[in-house]
């Protein structure tokens, strides 16, 4: 016969008879009465409303101007031209004129915006090779299968950078012009320093080779450019050789996918070292000369340029202030209703 287990029976799994295991330790149980709950509600409503007003005033002190150039001004002919894919390699330039009524004081940021472009689709976001973008030599000519169907070009060469994200890179370029009473002046923009530090210095690197005398074009020899690109990756910026390859800042900005279908991405920052832009963008007439390359009719989208100033809170975004105001008003309404109920039935 087997040995009989001690403490067998229905109480065998009962915890020890101690204050901790039997949950008899001293505890504080708050008494939720009207005198304690209602002041908390009124206090929270006051805090939310004050925060909402403060943030709303801060946001209103920033300026933002959006100019839709999809087929505005002389861009209409470019819009029609981009409908035909056979014209993809043909250049098209246009100009859009607009006016700034009030001076944009301080730092001014120049963005390009896309509407109805879904960068947040799972298959689209997965279509890239991070090992290739970080500069691993083995991935340069052997990209991940996730890049299909943008893994090899029509000649069978591996594409660098591969994938749908890089293939659809935004490739319009802009020149902002200020029209003063005396002259026509190009607005100077900083085109470097527009990426996150970790992206520029950690997540994106060019392939490393032992022979330091090789040019970047030789490093990428044996690879093809993305199907819809007009230039190879090693020649994206002909004016700055240190801004080519996988560390090109426009490429890095584009490769950080947006969470929503309507988004804007940084293109440049106003250089305030030159007159008359030391205080910001003066009020007056402006135009944007656009190299119109990116087609949007296939996904029924639109394109825009955005000029914006920022505060400690960021750009002009009313969502959080309005959320605080609405939340504060709802809490206040609930507090008033509870006060009326308490006053009627408890007093």
XYZ file of N, CA, C and O in Angstrom, residues 10-199:
760
model
N -10.389 17.770 2.244
C -10.837 19.016 1.599
C -10.093 20.255 2.064
O -10.103 21.268 1.372
N -9.431 20.228 3.239
C -8.728 21.413 3.755
C -7.223 21.330 3.538
O -6.464 22.095 4.144
N -6.783 20.404 2.658
C -5.348 20.191 2.491
C -4.656 21.400 1.860
O -3.489 21.657 2.135
N -5.360 22.160 1.034
C -4.746 23.279 0.335
C -5.025 24.618 1.009
O -4.775 25.677 0.452
N -5.552 24.574 2.222
C -5.851 25.818 2.931
C -4.559 26.507 3.357
O -3.643 25.877 3.863
N -4.439 27.854 3.130
C -3.233 28.577 3.562
C -3.062 28.519 5.075
O -4.011 28.249 5.831
N -1.840 28.786 5.510
C -1.567 28.796 6.944
C -2.410 29.853 7.643
O -2.785 30.880 7.062
N -2.649 29.588 8.911
C -3.466 30.510 9.709
C -2.595 31.649 10.238
O -2.293 31.743 11.434
N -2.145 32.525 9.287
C -1.345 33.685 9.667
C -2.051 34.947 9.188
O -2.896 34.911 8.290
N -1.677 36.084 9.779
C -2.337 37.345 9.422
C -2.108 37.703 7.958
O -2.990 38.250 7.287
N -0.889 37.372 7.441
C -0.579 37.718 6.054
C -1.370 36.837 5.087
O -2.025 37.334 4.166
N -1.301 35.501 5.308
C -1.947 34.598 4.371
C -3.466 34.588 4.500
O -4.171 34.244 3.560
N -3.970 34.951 5.653
C -5.421 35.023 5.836
C -5.962 36.439 5.653
O -7.120 36.710 5.930
N -5.066 37.359 5.176
C -5.445 38.730 4.842
C -6.092 39.455 6.021
O -7.154 40.073 5.908
N -5.401 39.379 7.177
C -5.888 40.086 8.358
C -4.946 41.222 8.772
O -5.021 41.715 9.889
N -4.031 41.624 7.842
C -3.137 42.718 8.149
C -3.912 44.034 8.256
O -4.951 44.221 7.595
N -3.429 44.966 9.059
C -4.106 46.264 9.182
C -4.131 46.970 7.830
O -3.165 46.952 7.077
N -5.234 47.583 7.489
C -5.392 48.261 6.206
C -6.249 49.505 6.383
O -7.055 49.589 7.322
N -6.019 50.464 5.470
C -6.821 51.688 5.497
C -7.842 51.624 4.381
O -7.512 51.482 3.214
N -9.098 51.680 4.723
C -10.185 51.640 3.750
C -10.881 52.993 3.754
O -11.560 53.346 4.728
N -10.671 53.785 2.701
C -11.273 55.119 2.683
C -12.793 55.048 2.604
O -13.358 54.183 1.929
N -13.446 55.956 3.294
C -14.899 56.071 3.250
C -15.262 57.116 2.204
O -14.968 58.303 2.362
N -15.838 56.659 1.115
C -16.178 57.553 0.014
C -17.515 58.226 0.302
O -18.584 57.689 0.023
N -17.415 59.409 0.871
C -18.610 60.202 1.163
C -18.659 61.412 0.240
O -17.688 61.735 -0.448
N -19.778 62.078 0.252
C -19.922 63.261 -0.594
C -18.925 64.342 -0.206
O -18.410 65.074 -1.065
N -18.629 64.465 1.082
C -17.690 65.498 1.539
C -16.266 65.255 1.051
O -15.470 66.197 0.978
N -15.912 64.012 0.723
C -14.558 63.714 0.244
C -14.497 63.594 -1.280
O -13.491 63.962 -1.893
N -15.564 63.084 -1.896
C -15.541 62.852 -3.334
C -15.810 64.131 -4.127
O -15.106 64.432 -5.107
N -16.797 64.924 -3.724
C -17.169 66.106 -4.502
C -16.045 67.136 -4.612
O -15.812 67.674 -5.711
N -15.299 67.438 -3.532
C -14.164 68.368 -3.708
C -13.117 67.852 -4.690
O -12.518 68.642 -5.427
N -12.910 66.530 -4.699
C -11.963 65.953 -5.655
C -12.439 66.185 -7.089
O -11.646 66.539 -7.969
N -13.733 65.981 -7.340
C -14.274 66.201 -8.680
C -14.115 67.661 -9.098
O -13.701 67.955 -10.218
N -14.478 68.582 -8.196
C -14.359 70.003 -8.540
C -12.894 70.391 -8.763
O -12.580 71.197 -9.659
N -11.998 69.820 -7.950
C -10.568 70.113 -8.121
C -10.038 69.615 -9.452
O -9.297 70.324 -10.155
N -10.403 68.375 -9.834
C -9.960 67.828 -11.108
C -10.523 68.627 -12.278
O -9.833 68.876 -13.277
N -11.789 69.049 -12.176
C -12.377 69.852 -13.252
C -11.638 71.178 -13.397
O -11.349 71.617 -14.516
N -11.292 71.795 -12.278
C -10.565 73.067 -12.334
C -9.194 72.892 -12.961
O -8.773 73.692 -13.812
N -8.480 71.836 -12.560
C -7.143 71.586 -13.102
C -7.209 71.346 -14.609
O -6.414 71.902 -15.384
N -8.157 70.526 -15.067
C -8.266 70.215 -16.501
C -8.618 71.453 -17.315
O -8.048 71.686 -18.385
N -9.547 72.262 -16.812
C -9.940 73.469 -17.544
C -8.781 74.455 -17.614
O -8.504 75.034 -18.674
N -8.075 74.652 -16.497
C -6.938 75.582 -16.505
C -5.831 75.104 -17.446
O -5.250 75.901 -18.189
N -5.539 73.791 -17.425
C -4.538 73.257 -18.346
C -4.974 73.430 -19.795
O -4.170 73.782 -20.671
N -6.255 73.175 -20.068
C -6.756 73.326 -21.426
C -6.652 74.757 -21.925
O -6.239 74.997 -23.059
N -7.011 75.721 -21.063
C -6.924 77.131 -21.456
C -5.469 77.524 -21.695
O -5.137 78.216 -22.668
N -4.572 77.091 -20.799
C -3.147 77.417 -20.929
C -2.562 76.869 -22.232
O -1.888 77.570 -22.975
N -2.864 75.597 -22.507
C -2.342 74.990 -23.735
C -2.967 75.614 -24.975
O -2.291 75.786 -26.001
N -4.248 75.980 -24.891
C -4.904 76.594 -26.047
C -4.289 77.955 -26.363
O -4.067 78.287 -27.537
N -4.003 78.739 -25.316
C -3.356 80.034 -25.532
C -1.964 79.832 -26.132
O -1.544 80.562 -27.038
N -1.236 78.819 -25.645
C 0.102 78.533 -26.182
C 0.036 78.150 -27.648
O 0.839 78.617 -28.472
N -0.933 77.313 -28.006
C -1.070 76.881 -29.396
C -1.458 78.049 -30.292
O -0.962 78.175 -31.425
N -2.331 78.922 -29.789
C -2.771 80.051 -30.599
C -1.657 81.048 -30.879
O -1.757 81.860 -31.805
N -0.590 81.005 -30.076
C 0.548 81.901 -30.293
C 1.490 81.395 -31.379
O 2.457 82.075 -31.719
N 1.243 80.193 -31.881
C 2.026 79.676 -33.004
C 1.293 79.963 -34.307
O 0.088 80.236 -34.315
N 2.023 79.924 -35.402
C 1.435 80.182 -36.726
C 1.655 78.976 -37.623
O 2.695 78.309 -37.548
N 0.669 78.713 -38.439
C 0.788 77.620 -39.409
C 0.046 77.991 -40.680
O -1.077 78.516 -40.632
N 0.683 77.751 -41.800
C 0.084 78.036 -43.100
C 0.250 76.816 -43.992
O 1.360 76.320 -44.170
N -0.868 76.337 -44.536
C -0.851 75.197 -45.442
C -1.218 75.657 -46.846
O -2.196 76.395 -47.029
N -0.435 75.216 -47.822
C -0.684 75.564 -49.223
C -0.784 74.270 -50.022
O 0.213 73.556 -50.209
N -1.975 73.957 -50.474
C -2.202 72.762 -51.296
C -1.774 73.071 -52.727
O -2.317 73.972 -53.372
N -0.803 72.317 -53.216
C -0.297 72.591 -54.562
C -0.542 71.430 -55.521
O 0.079 71.354 -56.583
N -1.454 70.523 -55.178
C -1.687 69.333 -55.996
C -1.901 69.699 -57.458
O -1.255 69.149 -58.360
N -2.816 70.586 -57.712
C -2.961 71.135 -59.074
C -3.331 72.611 -58.976
O -4.211 73.109 -59.683
N -2.619 73.314 -58.079
C -2.824 74.757 -57.934
C -1.820 75.508 -58.793
O -0.723 75.022 -59.075
N -2.190 76.737 -59.186
C -1.289 77.554 -59.980
C -0.899 76.860 -61.272
O -1.720 76.245 -61.968
N 0.364 76.912 -61.579
C 0.854 76.273 -62.805
C 1.133 74.781 -62.605
O 1.618 74.120 -63.531
N 0.838 74.248 -61.424
C 1.068 72.817 -61.157
C 0.006 71.933 -61.799
O 0.121 70.701 -61.764
N -1.026 72.541 -62.360
C -2.079 71.746 -62.982
C -1.536 70.924 -64.149
O -1.892 69.756 -64.319
N -0.652 71.520 -64.953
C -0.095 70.781 -66.094
C 0.793 69.622 -65.628
O 0.833 68.560 -66.250
N 1.493 69.827 -64.490
C 2.324 68.744 -63.947
C 1.464 67.619 -63.395
O 1.806 66.433 -63.526
N 0.346 67.982 -62.785
C -0.577 66.966 -62.267
C -1.078 66.082 -63.396
O -1.144 64.850 -63.261
N -1.436 66.691 -64.511
C -1.911 65.918 -65.662
C -0.784 65.076 -66.253
O -1.005 63.946 -66.688
N 0.419 65.622 -66.251
C 1.555 64.900 -66.812
C 1.894 63.661 -66.009
O 2.268 62.618 -66.561
N 1.770 63.742 -64.687
C 2.112 62.615 -63.815
C 1.067 61.505 -63.852
O 1.278 60.434 -63.287
N -0.054 61.740 -64.506
C -1.043 60.676 -64.638
C -0.543 59.558 -65.541
O -0.966 58.403 -65.408
N 0.344 59.885 -66.438
C 0.899 58.897 -67.366
C 2.258 58.438 -66.832
O 3.192 59.230 -66.726
N 2.381 57.177 -66.509
C 3.622 56.658 -65.950
C 4.768 56.709 -66.942
O 5.938 56.674 -66.545
N 4.458 56.815 -68.222
C 5.522 56.907 -69.227
C 6.290 58.214 -69.100
O 7.412 58.326 -69.598
N 5.700 59.191 -68.397
C 6.358 60.487 -68.216
C 7.094 60.585 -66.889
O 7.477 61.675 -66.467
N 7.301 59.453 -66.229
C 7.870 59.491 -64.883
C 9.265 60.094 -64.855
O 9.651 60.765 -63.891
N 10.051 59.865 -65.899
C 11.428 60.377 -65.930
C 11.544 61.774 -66.522
O 12.648 62.323 -66.596
N 10.435 62.342 -66.939
C 10.451 63.694 -67.491
C 10.219 64.712 -66.379
O 9.299 64.573 -65.579
N 11.061 65.718 -66.322
C 10.938 66.728 -65.270
C 9.757 67.645 -65.545
O 9.349 67.833 -66.701
N 9.219 68.222 -64.491
C 8.119 69.176 -64.609
C 8.229 70.155 -63.443
O 8.294 69.739 -62.280
N 8.264 71.433 -63.749
C 8.402 72.468 -62.725
C 7.188 73.385 -62.756
O 6.618 73.659 -63.828
N 6.810 73.849 -61.592
C 5.661 74.747 -61.496
C 5.859 75.693 -60.313
O 6.783 75.525 -59.511
N 4.989 76.670 -60.202
C 5.094 77.691 -59.161
C 3.721 77.953 -58.550
O 2.718 78.025 -59.285
N 3.694 78.080 -57.242
C 2.472 78.423 -56.520
C 2.733 79.689 -55.715
O 3.747 79.794 -55.026
N 1.827 80.653 -55.826
C 1.963 81.946 -55.146
C 1.003 81.996 -53.967
O -0.142 81.534 -54.052
N 1.466 82.543 -52.835
C 0.613 82.698 -51.662
C 1.067 83.913 -50.866
O 2.089 84.540 -51.178
N 0.307 84.242 -49.844
C 0.583 85.436 -49.043
C 0.617 85.083 -47.564
O -0.182 84.269 -47.095
N 1.554 85.667 -46.837
C 1.614 85.547 -45.378
C 1.156 86.873 -44.785
O 1.797 87.907 -44.998
N 0.033 86.860 -44.078
C -0.555 88.095 -43.565
C 0.167 88.621 -42.338
O 0.331 89.833 -42.183
N 0.587 87.699 -41.448
C 1.265 88.105 -40.215
C 2.658 87.493 -40.174
O 2.871 86.366 -40.638
N 3.602 88.226 -39.605
C 4.979 87.748 -39.530
C 5.070 86.463 -38.718
O 4.489 86.354 -37.631
N 5.785 85.491 -39.252
C 6.074 84.256 -38.522
C 7.360 84.489 -37.728
O 8.457 84.391 -38.276
N 7.215 84.801 -36.453
C 8.382 85.146 -35.652
C 9.068 83.896 -35.104
O 8.415 82.914 -34.773
N 10.382 83.980 -34.998
C 11.153 82.868 -34.444
C 11.514 81.851 -35.507
O 11.517 82.124 -36.711
N 11.824 80.637 -35.047
C 12.184 79.557 -35.966
C 10.965 79.132 -36.778
O 9.878 78.938 -36.235
N 11.155 78.983 -38.077
C 10.084 78.574 -38.977
C 10.495 77.264 -39.639
O 11.614 77.139 -40.157
N 9.586 76.305 -39.629
C 9.851 74.975 -40.165
C 9.048 74.777 -41.452
O 7.858 75.107 -41.519
N 9.736 74.238 -42.446
C 9.132 74.002 -43.757
C 8.883 72.498 -43.893
O 9.811 71.693 -43.826
N 7.613 72.114 -44.076
C 7.230 70.713 -44.209
C 6.606 70.473 -45.584
O 6.084 71.395 -46.219
N 6.651 69.226 -46.023
C 5.771 68.793 -47.110
C 4.737 67.856 -46.507
O 5.029 67.115 -45.558
N 3.535 67.911 -47.023
C 2.455 67.102 -46.464
C 1.792 66.240 -47.521
O 1.710 66.627 -48.696
N 1.342 65.077 -47.116
C 0.587 64.179 -47.994
C -0.742 63.846 -47.334
O -0.811 63.645 -46.114
N -1.774 63.778 -48.139
C -3.115 63.456 -47.661
C -3.570 62.168 -48.329
O -3.435 61.999 -49.552
N -4.075 61.244 -47.509
C -4.610 59.954 -47.962
C -3.510 59.004 -48.440
O -3.746 58.143 -49.289
N -2.312 59.143 -47.879
C -1.223 58.200 -48.171
C -1.010 57.347 -46.923
O -0.578 57.846 -45.884
N -1.311 56.061 -47.022
C -1.311 55.184 -45.853
C 0.056 54.519 -45.684
O 0.291 53.413 -46.161
N 0.940 55.178 -44.953
C 2.225 54.566 -44.604
C 2.099 53.564 -43.466
O 3.075 52.883 -43.149
N 0.925 53.484 -42.856
C 0.765 52.627 -41.684
C 0.234 51.238 -42.021
O -0.100 50.468 -41.108
N 0.150 50.876 -43.289
C -0.259 49.515 -43.657
C 0.842 48.533 -43.269
O 2.025 48.784 -43.509
N 0.468 47.398 -42.693
C 1.455 46.456 -42.170
C 2.392 45.953 -43.261
O 3.611 45.922 -43.089
N 1.838 45.537 -44.399
C 2.685 45.021 -45.467
C 3.636 46.092 -46.006
O 4.771 45.807 -46.370
N 3.161 47.324 -46.061
C 4.010 48.421 -46.518
C 5.138 48.669 -45.523
O 6.305 48.820 -45.905
N 4.829 48.688 -44.241
C 5.839 48.961 -43.222
C 6.876 47.844 -43.141
O 8.051 48.100 -42.842
N 6.460 46.612 -43.411
C 7.391 45.478 -43.360
C 8.283 45.391 -44.593
O 9.305 44.696 -44.569
N 7.900 46.092 -45.656
C 8.627 45.975 -46.920
C 9.887 46.841 -46.902
O 9.951 47.900 -47.523
N 10.898 46.382 -46.178
C 12.181 47.069 -46.045
C 13.189 46.090 -45.452
O 12.813 45.044 -44.925
N 14.452 46.426 -45.531
C 15.506 45.599 -44.961
C 16.345 46.494 -44.052
O 17.208 47.231 -44.507
N 16.065 46.431 -42.748
C 16.787 47.274 -41.801
C 18.261 46.895 -41.726
O 19.105 47.747 -41.445
N 18.569 45.626 -41.984
C 19.970 45.224 -42.006
C 20.724 45.887 -43.142
O 21.894 46.249 -42.999
N 20.053 46.050 -44.265
C 20.672 46.745 -45.396
C 20.853 48.223 -45.080
O 21.908 48.813 -45.359
N 19.845 48.822 -44.462
C 19.900 50.261 -44.188
C 20.923 50.605 -43.103
O 21.402 51.735 -43.038
N 21.259 49.635 -42.265
C 22.238 49.898 -41.215
C 23.663 49.701 -41.718
O 24.641 49.926 -40.992
N 23.810 49.278 -42.985
C 25.118 49.201 -43.602
C 25.777 47.841 -43.563
O 26.994 47.749 -43.771
N 25.032 46.768 -43.336
C 25.621 45.430 -43.330
C 25.920 45.000 -44.761
O 25.033 44.975 -45.614
N 27.161 44.668 -45.004
C 27.592 44.336 -46.360
C 26.880 43.107 -46.919
O 26.597 43.034 -48.118
N 26.596 42.129 -46.078
C 25.947 40.913 -46.565
C 24.510 41.174 -47.006
O 23.961 40.434 -47.829
N 23.878 42.231 -46.446
C 22.507 42.558 -46.833
C 22.445 43.468 -48.046
O 21.394 43.605 -48.659
N 23.569 44.110 -48.390
C 23.549 45.070 -49.485
C 23.140 44.398 -50.793
O 22.285 44.910 -51.521
N 23.724 43.239 -51.084
C 23.417 42.554 -52.342
C 22.567 41.303 -52.130
O 22.285 40.578 -53.088
N 22.179 41.064 -50.890
C 21.272 39.951 -50.589
C 20.159 40.466 -49.679
O 20.080 40.110 -48.495
N 19.300 41.335 -50.207
C 18.262 41.941 -49.361
C 17.237 40.921 -48.896
O 17.104 39.836 -49.458
N 16.522 41.293 -47.866
C 15.516 40.424 -47.276
C 14.375 40.167 -48.249
O 14.032 41.019 -49.078
N 13.759 39.000 -48.129
C 12.621 38.651 -48.990
C 11.398 39.503 -48.671
O 10.441 39.552 -49.456
N 11.423 40.187 -47.520
C 10.323 41.087 -47.187
C 10.215 42.227 -48.205
O 9.175 42.886 -48.296
N 11.296 42.487 -48.936
C 11.304 43.595 -49.895
C 10.520 43.293 -51.165
O 10.289 44.194 -51.977
N 10.178 42.032 -51.411
C 9.431 41.693 -52.621
C 8.144 42.508 -52.712
O 7.489 42.742 -51.694
N 7.772 42.973 -53.920
C 8.392 42.753 -55.229
C 9.447 43.806 -55.606
O 9.779 43.944 -56.781
N 9.924 44.569 -54.604
C 10.931 45.597 -54.862
C 12.285 45.137 -54.324
O 12.989 45.879 -53.653
N 12.629 43.883 -54.660
C 13.868 43.293 -54.188
C 14.955 43.342 -55.267
O 16.129 43.571 -54.975
N 14.560 43.157 -56.526
C 15.501 43.200 -57.646
C 14.892 44.015 -58.772
O 13.670 44.049 -58.949
N 15.781 44.663 -59.551
C 15.290 45.457 -60.669
C 15.089 44.579 -61.894
O 15.270 43.350 -61.848
N 14.751 45.185 -63.027
C 14.440 44.414 -64.236
C 15.658 43.700 -64.803
O 15.519 42.750 -65.581
N 16.854 44.140 -64.383
C 18.080 43.478 -64.833
C 18.556 42.401 -63.868
O 19.617 41.808 -64.073
N 17.793 42.168 -62.789
C 18.153 41.148 -61.822
C 19.119 41.618 -60.750
O 19.574 40.810 -59.934
N 19.433 42.909 -60.739
C 20.337 43.434 -59.719
C 19.572 43.695 -58.424
O 18.413 44.137 -58.456
N 20.200 43.416 -57.279
C 19.529 43.720 -56.007
C 19.345 45.226 -55.848
O 20.241 46.009 -56.154
N 18.182 45.619 -55.386
C 17.870 47.040 -55.233
C 18.389 47.541 -53.890
O 18.252 46.882 -52.865
N 18.969 48.712 -53.894
C 19.437 49.351 -52.666
C 19.032 50.825 -52.690
O 19.463 51.562 -53.584
N 18.200 51.240 -51.761
C 17.529 50.452 -50.720
C 16.305 49.740 -51.283
O 15.630 50.271 -52.161
N 16.031 48.566 -50.767
C 14.952 47.752 -51.287
C 13.660 48.015 -50.514
O 13.665 48.645 -49.458
N 12.563 47.520 -51.062
C 11.288 47.581 -50.350
C 10.371 48.680 -50.842
O 10.775 49.621 -51.525
N 9.097 48.557 -50.442
C 8.071 49.500 -50.883
C 8.231 50.865 -50.245
O 7.903 51.879 -50.859
N 8.738 50.919 -49.010
C 8.873 52.214 -48.329
C 9.871 53.088 -49.070
O 9.583 54.242 -49.414
N 11.049 52.548 -49.335
C 12.064 53.323 -50.052
C 11.635 53.592 -51.483
O 11.880 54.685 -52.025
N 10.973 52.642 -52.116
C 10.575 52.799 -53.512
C 9.604 53.965 -53.696
O 9.604 54.626 -54.733
N 8.773 54.213 -52.686
C 7.758 55.270 -52.780
C 8.236 56.579 -52.166
O 7.426 57.442 -51.831
N 9.534 56.764 -52.013
C 10.077 57.969 -51.375
C 9.591 59.242 -52.069
O 9.595 59.353 -53.289
N 9.174 60.201 -51.257
C 8.714 61.490 -51.769
C 9.882 62.223 -52.412
O 10.939 62.391 -51.790
N 9.716 62.668 -53.676
C 10.844 63.244 -54.407
C 10.556 64.598 -55.029
O 11.244 65.025 -55.959
N 9.524 65.302 -54.540
C 9.366 66.700 -54.938
C 10.421 67.538 -54.234
O 10.829 67.226 -53.110
N 10.859 68.609 -54.848
C 11.796 69.537 -54.215
C 11.242 70.954 -54.334
O 10.463 71.257 -55.253
N 11.668 71.829 -53.407
C 11.044 73.139 -53.284
C 12.100 74.237 -53.151
O 13.169 74.020 -52.585
N 11.747 75.408 -53.655
C 12.512 76.632 -53.433
C 11.528 77.715 -53.017
O 10.647 78.101 -53.809
N 11.653 78.179 -51.781
C 10.759 79.206 -51.252
C 11.329 80.578 -51.585
O 12.508 80.845 -51.341
N 10.489 81.458 -52.142
C 10.933 82.775 -52.608
C 10.088 83.852 -51.946
O 8.851 83.753 -51.905
N 10.778 84.887 -51.441
C 10.111 86.038 -50.822
C 10.117 87.202 -51.801
O 11.176 87.596 -52.305
N 8.936 87.767 -52.069
C 8.810 88.880 -53.005
C 8.606 90.168 -52.207
O 7.482 90.488 -51.792
N 9.684 90.876 -51.973
C 9.597 92.163 -51.291
C 9.335 93.265 -52.302
O 9.285 93.025 -53.511
N 9.205 94.489 -51.801
C 8.937 95.618 -52.693
C 10.118 95.898 -53.613
O 9.946 96.437 -54.711
N 11.307 95.529 -53.172
C 12.506 95.880 -53.934
C 13.045 94.744 -54.778
O 13.653 94.986 -55.826
N 12.857 93.512 -54.328
C 13.529 92.418 -55.035
C 12.805 91.099 -54.818
O 11.836 91.008 -54.065
N 13.335 90.082 -55.484
C 12.885 88.691 -55.338
C 14.017 87.934 -54.664
O 15.097 87.816 -55.226
N 13.766 87.406 -53.461
C 14.840 86.804 -52.677
C 14.499 85.373 -52.281
O 13.410 85.108 -51.748
N 15.433 84.460 -52.543
C 15.242 83.060 -52.147
C 15.376 82.946 -50.632
O 16.324 83.460 -50.036
N 14.411 82.288 -50.009
C 14.432 82.103 -48.553
C 15.429 80.994 -48.226
O 15.286 79.857 -48.709
N 16.464 81.284 -47.423
C 17.470 80.251 -47.106
C 16.927 79.226 -46.116
O 16.317 79.575 -45.104
N 17.152 77.969 -46.421
C 16.693 76.880 -45.563
C 17.856 75.975 -45.196
O 18.704 75.670 -46.040
N 17.884 75.561 -43.926
C 18.809 74.501 -43.516
C 18.212 73.178 -43.968
O 17.114 72.807 -43.551
N 18.953 72.456 -44.799
C 18.453 71.177 -45.289
C 19.114 70.003 -44.574
O 18.850 68.854 -44.899
N 19.962 70.304 -43.607
C 20.581 69.261 -42.802
C 20.168 69.444 -41.349
O 19.737 70.513 -40.940
N 20.307 68.362 -40.579
C 19.880 68.410 -39.192
C 18.382 68.270 -39.029
O 17.827 68.695 -38.010
N 17.700 67.660 -40.006
C 16.241 67.536 -39.957
C 15.805 66.147 -39.485
O 14.605 65.872 -39.428
N 16.756 65.278 -39.171
C 16.418 63.910 -38.764
C 16.587 63.747 -37.260
O 17.181 64.575 -36.576
N 16.062 62.647 -36.737
C 16.321 62.279 -35.352
C 17.791 61.866 -35.229
O 18.354 61.247 -36.140
N 18.383 62.186 -34.092
C 19.801 61.858 -33.887
C 20.035 60.348 -33.982
O 20.995 59.894 -34.609
N 19.168 59.558 -33.373
C 19.358 58.106 -33.379
C 19.224 57.534 -34.785
O 19.895 56.562 -35.129
N 18.348 58.138 -35.602
C 18.214 57.666 -36.985
C 19.488 57.943 -37.770
O 20.022 57.067 -38.453
